[in-house]
Coordinates of C-alpha atoms in Angstrom, one line a residue:
X1 CA -26.7 75.2 -60.8
X2 CA -25.3 72.1 -58.5
X3 CA -22.7 71.9 -56.4
X4 CA -20.0 69.3 -57.5
X5 CA -16.7 68.1 -56.6
X6 CA -14.1 68.2 -58.9
X7 CA -14.2 64.8 -60.4
X8 CA -17.9 65.3 -61.0
X9 CA -17.2 68.6 -62.5
X10 CA -14.5 66.8 -64.9
X11 CA -16.9 64.0 -66.0
X12 CA -19.8 66.4 -66.6
X13 CA -17.5 68.5 -68.7
X14 CA -16.1 65.6 -70.7
X15 CA -20.1 64.7 -71.2
X16 CA -20.4 68.4 -72.5
X17 CA -17.5 67.9 -75.0
X18 CA -18.8 64.6 -76.3
X19 CA -16.2 62.5 -75.3
X20 CA -17.5 58.6 -75.4
X21 CA -14.0 56.9 -74.7
X22 CA -11.1 57.3 -72.3
X23 CA -7.6 55.5 -72.4
X24 CA -6.0 55.5 -69.3
X25 CA -4.5 53.6 -66.3
X26 CA -5.1 54.6 -62.8
X27 CA -3.5 55.6 -59.6
X28 CA -3.2 57.3 -56.4
X29 CA -3.7 60.9 -57.7
X30 CA -6.5 60.0 -60.0
X31 CA -8.4 57.8 -57.6
X32 CA -11.0 60.2 -57.2
X33 CA -11.4 60.7 -60.8
X34 CA -11.5 56.7 -61.3
X35 CA -14.4 56.6 -58.7
X36 CA -16.6 59.0 -60.5
X37 CA -15.7 57.2 -63.9
X38 CA -17.0 54.2 -62.3
X39 CA -20.5 55.7 -61.8
X40 CA -20.5 56.9 -65.5
X41 CA -19.3 53.9 -67.4
X42 CA -22.7 53.6 -69.1
X43 CA -21.8 57.1 -70.8
X44 CA -17.7 57.2 -71.2
X45 CA -16.0 53.9 -71.9
X46 CA -12.5 53.7 -70.1
X47 CA -9.9 51.7 -71.9
X48 CA -7.2 50.1 -69.6
X49 CA -4.1 49.9 -71.4
X50 CA -1.2 48.1 -70.3
X51 CA 1.2 51.0 -70.0
X52 CA 0.4 55.0 -70.3
X53 CA 2.1 55.1 -73.5
X54 CA -0.3 52.9 -75.5
X55 CA -3.0 55.1 -73.6
X56 CA -1.5 58.2 -75.2
X57 CA -1.1 56.7 -78.8
X58 CA -4.5 54.9 -78.6
X59 CA -6.1 58.4 -77.8
X60 CA -3.7 59.5 -80.8
X61 CA -5.1 57.1 -82.9
X62 CA -8.9 57.1 -81.7
X63 CA -8.4 61.2 -82.9
X64 CA -6.9 60.4 -86.2
X65 CA -9.5 57.8 -87.4
X66 CA -12.6 59.7 -86.1
X67 CA -11.5 63.4 -86.1
X68 CA -12.6 63.7 -82.7
X69 CA -10.3 64.9 -79.7
X70 CA -8.4 61.8 -78.2
X71 CA -8.4 61.6 -74.1
X72 CA -6.0 59.8 -72.1
X73 CA -5.7 59.9 -68.4
X74 CA -2.8 58.9 -66.0
X75 CA -1.7 59.5 -62.6
X76 CA 0.9 61.5 -61.5
X77 CA 5.0 60.8 -61.5
X78 CA 5.6 58.1 -63.4
X79 CA 2.0 57.7 -64.7
X80 CA 2.4 60.9 -66.4
X81 CA 6.0 61.1 -67.7
X82 CA 4.9 57.6 -69.6
X83 CA 2.5 59.9 -71.8
X84 CA 5.2 62.3 -72.6
X85 CA 6.4 60.1 -75.7
X86 CA 2.7 59.9 -76.8
X87 CA 2.2 63.2 -76.1
X88 CA 5.1 64.9 -77.9
X89 CA 4.1 62.2 -81.1
X90 CA 0.5 64.2 -81.2
X91 CA 2.5 67.4 -81.3
X92 CA 4.5 66.6 -84.1
X93 CA 1.9 65.6 -86.3
X94 CA -1.0 67.9 -85.2
X95 CA -3.2 65.6 -83.4
X96 CA -6.2 66.9 -81.0
X97 CA -5.6 65.1 -78.0
X98 CA -6.4 66.2 -74.1
X99 CA -4.2 64.6 -71.5
X100 CA -5.5 64.2 -68.0
X101 CA -3.1 64.0 -65.2
X102 CA -3.3 64.1 -61.3
X103 CA -0.6 65.4 -59.3
X104 CA -0.3 65.5 -55.7
X105 CA -2.2 67.6 -53.5
X106 CA -1.7 71.3 -53.2
X107 CA -0.2 71.6 -50.1
X108 CA 2.7 68.6 -51.1
X109 CA 3.6 70.4 -54.6
X110 CA 7.1 71.7 -54.7
X111 CA 8.2 69.4 -51.9
X112 CA 9.4 65.9 -54.0
X113 CA 6.6 64.3 -52.4
X114 CA 6.1 60.6 -53.6
X115 CA 5.1 60.5 -57.1
X116 CA 5.1 64.4 -57.7
X117 CA 6.6 65.4 -61.2
X118 CA 6.0 68.7 -63.0
X119 CA 4.4 67.5 -65.7
X120 CA 3.4 71.0 -66.9
X121 CA 6.9 71.9 -67.1
X122 CA 8.0 68.8 -68.6
X123 CA 5.5 69.0 -71.6
X124 CA 5.8 72.7 -72.0
X125 CA 7.8 72.3 -75.1
X126 CA 5.3 69.3 -76.5
X127 CA 1.9 70.5 -75.9
X128 CA -0.2 73.3 -77.7
X129 CA -1.2 74.5 -74.2
X130 CA -0.9 73.0 -70.7
X131 CA -2.3 73.9 -67.3
X132 CA -2.3 72.9 -63.7
X133 CA -5.4 73.5 -61.8
X134 CA -5.3 74.1 -58.1
X135 CA -8.6 75.7 -57.8
X136 CA -11.7 73.6 -58.3
X137 CA -13.4 76.7 -59.3
X138 CA -11.5 77.1 -62.3
X139 CA -11.6 73.5 -63.6
X140 CA -14.5 73.7 -65.8
X141 CA -13.3 77.0 -67.6
X142 CA -9.8 74.9 -67.6
X143 CA -11.0 71.9 -69.3
X144 CA -13.4 73.6 -71.8
X145 CA -10.5 75.9 -72.7
X146 CA -8.3 72.8 -73.3
X147 CA -10.9 71.0 -75.6
X148 CA -11.2 74.2 -77.8
X149 CA -7.5 74.5 -77.9
X150 CA -6.7 71.3 -78.9
X151 CA -9.5 70.9 -81.5
X152 CA -9.4 74.6 -83.4
X153 CA -6.7 76.1 -85.6
X154 CA -3.6 74.0 -86.1
X155 CA -4.9 70.8 -83.7
X156 CA -2.8 69.4 -81.0
X157 CA -2.2 68.0 -77.7
X158 CA -3.4 70.0 -74.5
X159 CA -2.4 68.7 -70.8
X160 CA -4.5 69.3 -68.0
X161 CA -2.9 68.5 -64.5
X162 CA -5.0 68.6 -61.5
X163 CA -3.9 68.2 -58.0
X164 CA -5.5 65.5 -55.9
X165 CA -7.7 68.0 -53.7
X166 CA -9.2 69.4 -56.4
X167 CA -10.6 66.2 -57.4
X168 CA -12.2 66.1 -54.1
X169 CA -12.9 70.1 -53.1
X170 CA -16.6 71.1 -54.5
X171 CA -18.0 74.3 -56.1
X172 CA -20.9 75.4 -58.3
X173 CA -21.2 74.1 -61.8
X174 CA -23.1 75.2 -64.3
X175 CA -23.6 73.1 -67.7
X176 CA -22.4 74.6 -71.0
X177 CA -23.7 73.3 -74.0
X178 CA -21.0 73.3 -76.9
X179 CA -22.7 73.8 -80.3
X180 CA -21.1 72.1 -83.2
X181 CA -20.2 75.0 -85.1
X182 CA -18.2 76.5 -81.9
X183 CA -16.4 73.6 -82.1
X184 CA -15.1 73.9 -85.7
X185 CA -15.0 77.7 -85.4
X186 CA -11.6 78.6 -87.1
X187 CA -10.4 82.3 -87.9
X188 CA -9.0 82.6 -91.5
X189 CA -6.5 85.6 -92.2
X190 CA -6.2 85.1 -95.9
X191 CA -7.6 87.8 -98.3
X192 CA -9.4 87.9 -101.5
X193 CA -6.4 90.1 -103.0
X194 CA -4.0 87.0 -102.3
X195 CA -6.9 84.4 -103.7
X196 CA -6.4 86.5 -107.1
X197 CA -2.5 86.5 -107.4
X198 CA -3.0 82.6 -106.6
X199 CA -5.3 82.0 -109.2
X200 CA -3.1 84.1 -111.6
X201 CA 0.1 82.0 -110.5
X202 CA -2.0 78.9 -111.6
X203 CA -3.2 80.4 -114.7
X204 CA 0.4 81.4 -115.9
X205 CA 1.8 77.5 -114.9
X206 CA 2.6 75.5 -117.3
X207 CA 4.5 72.4 -115.5
X208 CA 2.3 72.9 -112.0
X209 CA 2.4 70.3 -109.1
X210 CA 0.4 69.9 -106.4
X211 CA 2.0 69.0 -103.1
X212 CA -0.3 67.6 -100.1
X213 CA 0.2 67.6 -96.5
X214 CA -1.1 66.2 -93.2
X215 CA -3.0 69.5 -92.9
X216 CA -5.1 69.0 -95.9
X217 CA -6.8 65.7 -93.9
X218 CA -7.2 67.6 -90.4
X219 CA -9.3 70.4 -92.6
X220 CA -11.2 67.6 -94.3
X221 CA -10.5 69.2 -97.8
X222 CA -10.3 65.9 -100.1
X223 CA -13.6 67.3 -102.0
X224 CA -12.0 70.3 -102.9
X225 CA -8.7 69.0 -103.6
X226 CA -10.1 66.8 -105.9
X227 CA -12.1 69.9 -107.6
X228 CA -8.5 71.8 -107.6
X229 CA -6.8 69.0 -109.3
X230 CA -9.5 68.7 -111.9
X231 CA -9.1 72.4 -112.8
X232 CA -5.4 72.6 -112.9
X233 CA -5.1 69.3 -114.7
X234 CA -1.8 68.7 -112.2
X235 CA -0.1 65.8 -111.4
X236 CA -0.3 65.5 -107.5
X237 CA 2.2 64.0 -105.1
X238 CA 1.7 64.0 -100.9
X239 CA 3.8 63.6 -97.8
X240 CA 3.5 60.6 -95.3
X241 CA 0.8 62.5 -93.4
X242 CA -1.1 63.7 -96.0
X243 CA -2.0 60.1 -97.6
X244 CA -5.5 59.8 -98.6
X245 CA -6.2 63.4 -98.9
X246 CA -6.1 62.6 -102.7
X247 CA -7.0 59.4 -104.1
X248 CA -4.4 57.1 -104.4
X249 CA -5.7 55.2 -107.5
X250 CA -6.3 58.2 -109.7
X251 CA -4.1 58.8 -112.9
X252 CA -2.7 61.9 -111.9
X253 CA -1.5 60.8 -108.3
X254 CA 2.5 60.3 -108.4
X255 CA 2.8 58.7 -105.1
X256 CA 4.9 60.2 -102.1
X257 CA 7.5 63.1 -102.3
X258 CA 10.7 62.9 -100.7
X259 CA 13.2 60.3 -99.1
X260 CA 11.4 57.3 -99.5
X261 CA 9.1 58.8 -102.8
X262 CA 8.7 58.0 -105.9
X263 CA 11.2 58.9 -108.6
X264 CA 8.3 60.6 -110.3
X265 CA 7.1 62.5 -107.4
X266 CA 10.8 63.7 -106.8
X267 CA 11.7 64.3 -110.3
X268 CA 8.1 66.5 -111.0
X269 CA 9.0 68.8 -108.1
X270 CA 12.5 69.2 -109.6
X271 CA 11.2 70.1 -113.1
X272 CA 7.8 71.9 -112.0
X273 CA 7.2 75.7 -112.6
X274 CA 4.6 75.8 -109.9
X275 CA 4.7 74.1 -106.6
X276 CA 1.1 74.4 -105.0
X277 CA 1.5 73.1 -101.3
X278 CA -1.3 72.2 -99.3
X279 CA -1.1 72.2 -95.1
X280 CA 2.6 70.5 -95.5
X281 CA 5.7 71.9 -93.4
X282 CA 8.3 71.0 -95.9
X283 CA 10.0 68.6 -93.5
X284 CA 13.4 67.6 -94.0
X285 CA 12.5 64.0 -95.0
X286 CA 10.9 65.7 -97.8
X287 CA 13.1 68.4 -99.0
X288 CA 16.5 66.9 -98.6
X289 CA 18.7 69.9 -99.8
X290 CA 16.6 72.8 -99.4
X291 CA 18.8 75.0 -101.5
X292 CA 17.9 72.5 -104.5
X293 CA 14.6 72.1 -103.5
X294 CA 11.6 72.9 -106.5
X295 CA 14.6 75.6 -107.7
X296 CA 13.0 76.4 -110.6
X297 CA 9.4 76.8 -109.3
X298 CA 7.6 79.5 -107.8
X299 CA 6.0 78.4 -104.5
X300 CA 2.4 78.6 -103.4
X301 CA 1.9 78.0 -99.7
X302 CA -1.4 77.4 -98.2
X303 CA -1.3 76.9 -94.5
X304 CA -3.4 77.2 -91.4
X305 CA -0.1 77.9 -89.2
X306 CA 1.6 81.2 -90.0
X307 CA 4.5 79.9 -88.0
X308 CA 5.3 77.3 -91.1
X309 CA 5.2 80.2 -93.9
X310 CA 8.9 80.7 -94.6
X311 CA 10.1 78.2 -91.9
X312 CA 12.3 75.8 -94.1
X313 CA 11.5 76.9 -97.8
X314 CA 11.2 80.3 -98.9
X315 CA 7.8 80.9 -100.9
X316 CA 6.5 83.4 -103.6
X317 CA 2.9 83.4 -102.3
X318 CA 1.5 82.3 -99.1
X319 CA -2.2 82.2 -97.9
X320 CA -2.8 81.8 -94.2
X321 CA -6.0 79.9 -93.8
X322 CA -7.8 76.6 -93.3
X323 CA -6.8 74.3 -96.8
X324 CA -10.6 73.7 -97.1
X325 CA -11.8 77.2 -96.6
X326 CA -9.1 78.6 -98.7
X327 CA -9.7 76.2 -101.5
X328 CA -13.3 76.5 -101.5
X329 CA -12.9 80.4 -102.7
X330 CA -9.7 79.6 -104.6
X331 CA -11.6 77.5 -107.0
X332 CA -14.4 79.6 -107.4
X333 CA -11.6 82.0 -109.2
X334 CA -10.1 79.3 -111.3
X335 CA -10.4 78.5 -115.3
X336 CA -10.0 75.3 -116.6
X337 CA -6.4 74.6 -117.2
X338 CA -5.0 71.8 -119.9
X339 CA -1.5 70.8 -119.4
X340 CA -1.9 67.8 -121.9
X341 CA 2.1 67.6 -122.6
X342 CA 2.9 68.0 -118.9
X343 CA 0.5 65.2 -117.9
X344 CA 2.2 63.1 -120.9
X345 CA 5.5 63.7 -119.6
X346 CA 4.5 62.7 -116.0
X347 CA 2.8 59.3 -117.3
X348 CA 6.1 58.5 -119.3
X349 CA 8.2 59.0 -115.8
X350 CA 5.7 56.7 -113.9
X351 CA 6.1 54.2 -116.5
X352 CA 9.7 54.2 -116.5
X353 CA 10.4 54.7 -112.9
X354 CA 8.0 52.3 -111.0
X355 CA 8.5 51.1 -107.8
X356 CA 10.3 47.8 -107.5
X357 CA 10.8 45.1 -105.1
X358 CA 12.3 41.3 -105.5
X359 CA 9.1 39.2 -106.5
X360 CA 10.6 35.8 -106.5
X361 CA 10.7 35.8 -102.7
X362 CA 8.6 36.6 -99.9
X363 CA 8.7 40.2 -99.0
X364 CA 7.3 42.9 -96.7
X365 CA 6.1 44.8 -100.0
X366 CA 4.2 41.7 -101.6
X367 CA 2.2 41.0 -98.5
X368 CA 1.4 44.7 -98.5
X369 CA 0.3 44.8 -102.1
X370 CA -1.7 41.3 -101.6
X371 CA -3.4 43.2 -98.3
X372 CA -4.6 46.2 -100.4
X373 CA -5.8 43.6 -103.1
X374 CA -7.7 41.7 -100.6
X375 CA -9.2 44.7 -98.8
X376 CA -9.7 46.3 -101.6
X377 CA -8.3 49.4 -99.7
X378 CA -11.2 49.3 -97.5
X379 CA -9.2 49.5 -93.9
X380 CA -7.7 51.7 -91.5
X381 CA -3.8 50.8 -91.6
X382 CA -2.1 51.9 -89.0
X383 CA 2.1 51.3 -88.7
X384 CA 5.0 51.4 -86.6
X385 CA 8.2 53.1 -87.7
X386 CA 11.0 51.5 -90.0
X387 CA 11.0 49.7 -93.3
X388 CA 7.3 48.5 -92.8
X389 CA 6.0 52.0 -92.4
X390 CA 7.8 53.2 -95.8
X391 CA 6.3 49.9 -97.3
X392 CA 2.7 50.8 -96.5
X393 CA 3.1 54.4 -98.0
X394 CA 4.6 52.9 -100.9
X395 CA 2.4 49.9 -101.7
X396 CA -1.0 50.4 -100.0
X397 CA -3.3 52.7 -101.8
X398 CA -5.2 55.1 -100.0
X399 CA -8.2 56.6 -101.6
X400 CA -9.9 57.7 -98.0
X401 CA -8.4 60.2 -95.5
X402 CA -8.0 59.0 -92.3
X403 CA -6.9 55.5 -93.3
X404 CA -3.2 55.7 -92.6
X405 CA -2.4 56.6 -89.0
X406 CA 1.2 56.8 -88.5
X407 CA 4.1 58.3 -86.5
X408 CA 5.6 60.7 -89.3
X409 CA 7.1 63.6 -87.4
X410 CA 8.6 61.8 -84.5
X411 CA 8.9 58.5 -85.8
X412 CA 7.6 56.7 -82.7
X413 CA 8.6 52.9 -82.8
X414 CA 5.8 51.4 -80.4
X415 CA 3.3 53.7 -81.8
X416 CA 1.1 51.4 -84.1
X417 CA -0.3 49.0 -82.0
X418 CA -1.7 51.5 -79.7
X419 CA -3.1 53.4 -82.4
X420 CA -5.0 50.6 -83.9
X421 CA -6.8 50.0 -80.6
X422 CA -7.9 53.5 -80.5
X423 CA -9.1 53.4 -84.3
X424 CA -11.0 50.2 -83.8
X425 CA -12.8 51.5 -80.7
X426 CA -13.5 54.6 -82.2
X427 CA -14.5 52.9 -85.6
X428 CA -15.8 50.0 -84.6
X429 CA -17.4 49.2 -88.3
X430 CA -14.0 49.6 -90.1
X431 CA -11.3 46.7 -90.2
X432 CA -8.0 48.3 -88.5
X433 CA -4.5 46.6 -89.4
X434 CA -1.4 47.1 -88.0
X435 CA 1.8 47.0 -89.6
X436 CA 4.8 46.4 -87.6
X437 CA 8.5 45.5 -87.9
X438 CA 9.6 42.9 -84.8
X439 CA 12.0 45.6 -83.4
X440 CA 8.7 47.9 -82.8
X441 CA 6.7 45.1 -81.8
X442 CA 9.0 44.6 -79.1
X443 CA 8.8 48.1 -77.9
X444 CA 4.9 48.1 -76.6
X445 CA 4.1 44.4 -77.5
X446 CA 2.2 44.5 -73.9
X447 CA -0.6 46.2 -75.5
X448 CA -1.3 43.2 -77.2
X449 CA -3.0 42.0 -73.9
X450 CA -5.5 45.0 -74.0
X451 CA -6.2 43.9 -77.6
X452 CA -6.8 40.1 -76.0
X453 CA -8.6 41.5 -72.7
X454 CA -11.0 43.8 -75.0
X455 CA -11.3 41.4 -77.6
X456 CA -10.4 44.3 -80.1
X457 CA -10.7 42.7 -83.3
X458 CA -7.5 44.1 -85.2
X459 CA -5.2 42.0 -87.3
X460 CA -1.2 43.0 -86.0
X461 CA 1.1 41.9 -88.9
X462 CA 4.6 41.6 -87.7
X463 CA 7.5 41.3 -90.2
X464 CA 10.1 39.7 -88.7
X465 CA 13.9 39.6 -90.0
X466 CA 15.4 39.5 -86.8
X467 CA 16.9 42.9 -87.3
X468 CA 16.1 46.8 -86.8
X469 CA 16.1 46.9 -90.4
X470 CA 16.0 50.4 -91.1
X471 CA 18.6 51.2 -89.2
X472 CA 21.0 48.3 -90.3
X473 CA 20.2 49.5 -94.1
X474 CA 21.8 52.9 -93.1
X475 CA 24.7 50.7 -91.4
X476 CA 25.2 48.7 -94.8
X477 CA 24.9 52.0 -96.8
X478 CA 27.1 54.3 -94.6
X479 CA 28.9 52.6 -91.7
X480 CA 30.8 49.7 -93.6
X481 CA 28.6 47.2 -92.8
X482 CA 29.0 47.3 -89.0
X483 CA 25.9 46.2 -87.5
X484 CA 26.4 47.5 -83.9
X485 CA 23.4 46.4 -81.8
X486 CA 20.8 46.1 -84.7
X487 CA 20.3 42.0 -84.5
X488 CA 17.5 41.0 -82.6
X489 CA 17.0 37.6 -80.5
X490 CA 16.2 34.8 -83.0
X491 CA 14.4 32.8 -79.7
X492 CA 11.2 34.6 -79.6
X493 CA 8.3 32.9 -80.8
X494 CA 5.9 35.5 -81.6
X495 CA 3.1 33.2 -82.5
X496 CA 3.2 31.5 -79.2
X497 CA 3.0 34.8 -77.4
X498 CA -0.1 35.7 -79.2
X499 CA -1.8 32.3 -78.6
X500 CA -1.4 32.5 -74.8
X501 CA -3.1 35.5 -75.0
X502 CA -5.8 33.5 -76.9
X503 CA -5.6 35.5 -80.0
X504 CA -5.5 33.6 -83.5
X505 CA -2.3 33.4 -84.8
X506 CA -0.5 32.4 -87.9
X507 CA 2.9 32.4 -89.4
X508 CA 3.9 33.1 -92.6
X509 CA 7.2 32.1 -94.4
X510 CA 6.2 31.8 -98.0
X511 CA 4.5 33.8 -101.1
X512 CA 2.0 30.7 -101.6
X513 CA 0.7 31.3 -97.8
X514 CA -0.1 34.9 -97.9
X515 CA -3.4 34.8 -99.6
X516 CA -4.8 32.1 -97.7
X517 CA -3.8 33.6 -94.5
X518 CA -5.0 37.5 -95.1
X519 CA -8.3 35.9 -96.0
X520 CA -8.5 33.7 -92.7
X521 CA -7.7 37.0 -90.8
X522 CA -10.1 39.1 -92.6
X523 CA -12.8 36.6 -91.6
X524 CA -12.2 35.7 -88.1
X525 CA -14.4 37.3 -85.4
X526 CA -11.7 38.8 -83.2
X527 CA -8.2 39.6 -82.8
X528 CA -5.5 38.1 -85.3
X529 CA -2.0 38.0 -84.8
X530 CA 0.0 37.4 -88.4
X531 CA 4.0 36.9 -88.2
X532 CA 5.5 37.2 -91.7
X533 CA 8.8 35.9 -91.6
X534 CA 11.2 38.1 -94.2
X535 CA 14.7 38.4 -95.2
X536 CA 17.0 40.6 -93.5
X537 CA 18.6 42.2 -96.4
X538 CA 15.1 43.4 -97.9
X539 CA 15.5 47.0 -98.2
X540 CA 13.6 50.2 -98.9
X541 CA 14.0 52.1 -102.2
X542 CA 14.3 55.0 -103.4
X543 CA 16.6 56.2 -100.2
X544 CA 17.7 59.5 -100.2
X545 CA 19.7 60.6 -97.3
X546 CA 18.7 63.8 -95.6
X547 CA 20.2 66.6 -96.9
X548 CA 21.2 64.9 -100.4
X549 CA 19.6 67.1 -103.6
X550 CA 17.4 65.0 -105.5
X551 CA 20.6 65.2 -108.0
X552 CA 22.3 62.9 -106.0
X553 CA 19.6 60.8 -105.6
X554 CA 19.4 59.2 -109.0
X555 CA 21.9 58.0 -111.6
X556 CA 23.8 60.7 -113.5
X557 CA 22.2 59.2 -116.8
X558 CA 18.6 59.9 -115.0
X559 CA 19.8 63.4 -114.4
X560 CA 21.0 64.3 -117.7
X561 CA 18.1 62.9 -119.2
X562 CA 15.7 65.2 -117.4
X563 CA 18.1 68.2 -117.1
X564 CA 18.3 68.0 -121.3
X565 CA 14.3 67.9 -121.0
X566 CA 14.0 70.8 -119.0
X567 CA 16.2 73.1 -121.2
X568 CA 14.0 72.1 -124.1

C-alpha cells in the first residue's frame, strides 16, 4: 500500500480499468491531473481536441466503436459546461462514458469563485449517476464505482467532479485488479416461465416481425439474433440505433422502421400479428401515433431496462434482461417455424416499394451507395444529423454491429466529426468515414484541426447544398416555403479550409467524378476531405411527420390494397 496524491490515484485507477485513451482539454482546475498524465503518456494516450464538446463526442465515438468505456476530461466552469451536450448525447443513446471534470478547491465551493460551476447539479438529469469528490480518501472508490455504473446494465455516462485540492492531497492507495467477468456482470430478472410464454407467442404467430433496437448492439447479441430470425422465419426491421445488429444484406431484412423507414418495414408492423422487440424504446420517430402503432399485433418486448417497459407502448409480454442472455435461453425453447406465405408477401412489398431517388443527378443518396460499393460495407460510418444522416441509414448497408455511429436520441448536429476521431483512435485498423451536411460541419469544424494535428486518417464527407436541408424540407412541407434562417452562406470554400490544414481535399460536382474521388480517398495515407455539391431541393423520403399514423403516411390506394390483404 502506497501513499499517493489524488492525481496519481486517478491515473492508477484509470489504468486499473484498462483505459488507454483520454480525450480532453486542460485548464487551471485540472493542471495537477494533466501533470500526472504527462508522466504516464506512454501508458495513457491523451488526445487534445479543439473544444471540450469535441472531446465528449470523441469519447462517445470511441465507446460505440470499441464497446469499451470512453473517457473525457475537462476543467471547471466553461470546460465542464462545454461537455454537457456530449454527455446528454451519450445519455440518450446509452453510451458508456466517464466524464471527469475539475472544480475549484473545496474551500471555494459555493462562493461564485472564478470558473466555479455546480456541474453535478447541471448534469444530474443527463447522467446515469454523478459524483463530486471532496475527500481524497473517497476518490479511488468513486472512480471504480463510476466505471462499473457506466458499463453495466443499461450503459450510460457518469460524471466525476473532483475539487482541485483533492487532486493534490494524499492518502493511501491499494491497487485492485478488475476481473473481466466483473466488468460485464449483469443481473437478469427474467424467469423460465416468461420464456415459455414468449416461446408460445412465437409458435402461434402467423405473421411475425422482429424489430431491433440499439440495446441489441450494446448486448453484442448479433449471433443470437441471427439464430432467432432463422428459427422464426421472420422479416426484420431496425431502428436507427439498431443498425448492424442484423445483417443489412440479408433477404429477410426490410430496412429501418418509422419516420424515415421503408414502406415495407412500416407496413409489415401494421399488418403483423406478433412484434418481437429487442432492446428498443419505441421512440416517437419509430411509432408515430402510438394509438395506431402495431394495433393488430401482440407485442413481446425484451429489454434490460424495466423503465422502458410499457413507457411509450403497452406490450403483451415483457422479458427483463440483457438481450443476448435472454435470446440464448429463448432460442433453446423454439421450434423451427415456416412462414413462407408471409415472407413472400414481404418480398412482394420490397419489390413494389423500393427506396428511390433522382438517379439523373449527383445526389447524396448516390454518393452513399457508391461509398458502400467501394468500401464493400467494411467501414465505420459516423454521421452528423439531418438529411445526410437518413441517407446513410437508408443507402449504406450495415452487416456488422458498431459500424454506424450516429446521434439518435438527442439529434446532435456537430456530433459526427468528434465521434469519427474517437472511433479511428479506438479502431486504428478500420476505415472511418464521417458523413456531414454543411450546416452540421459548421457546428464543430474546428475539430478538423484535431484531425490534422494527429494525422487521424478519417475521410470527412460534407454534402454541401448551402442550406439546413432537413429543416428546410419541413419548411417546404408545412410552413408555406417560408425559409426562415435556413439559407447558409455560399462564400465559404471548404476545400481551401481543409487544404489550409494540410488535409488532402476534393470537390465533387458531377456523378462521373464520384467513383474516382472515393477510390483516391480510400487509398490516401492520412486524412481526406471531400465536398459533395448537391441540389438544395433534394429531400429525404419516406418522411412521416411525428405523430402521424402509418395510414396517413402512404397513398389512399396503398392503404386500401393493404387493408384488403389483411382482411383476407
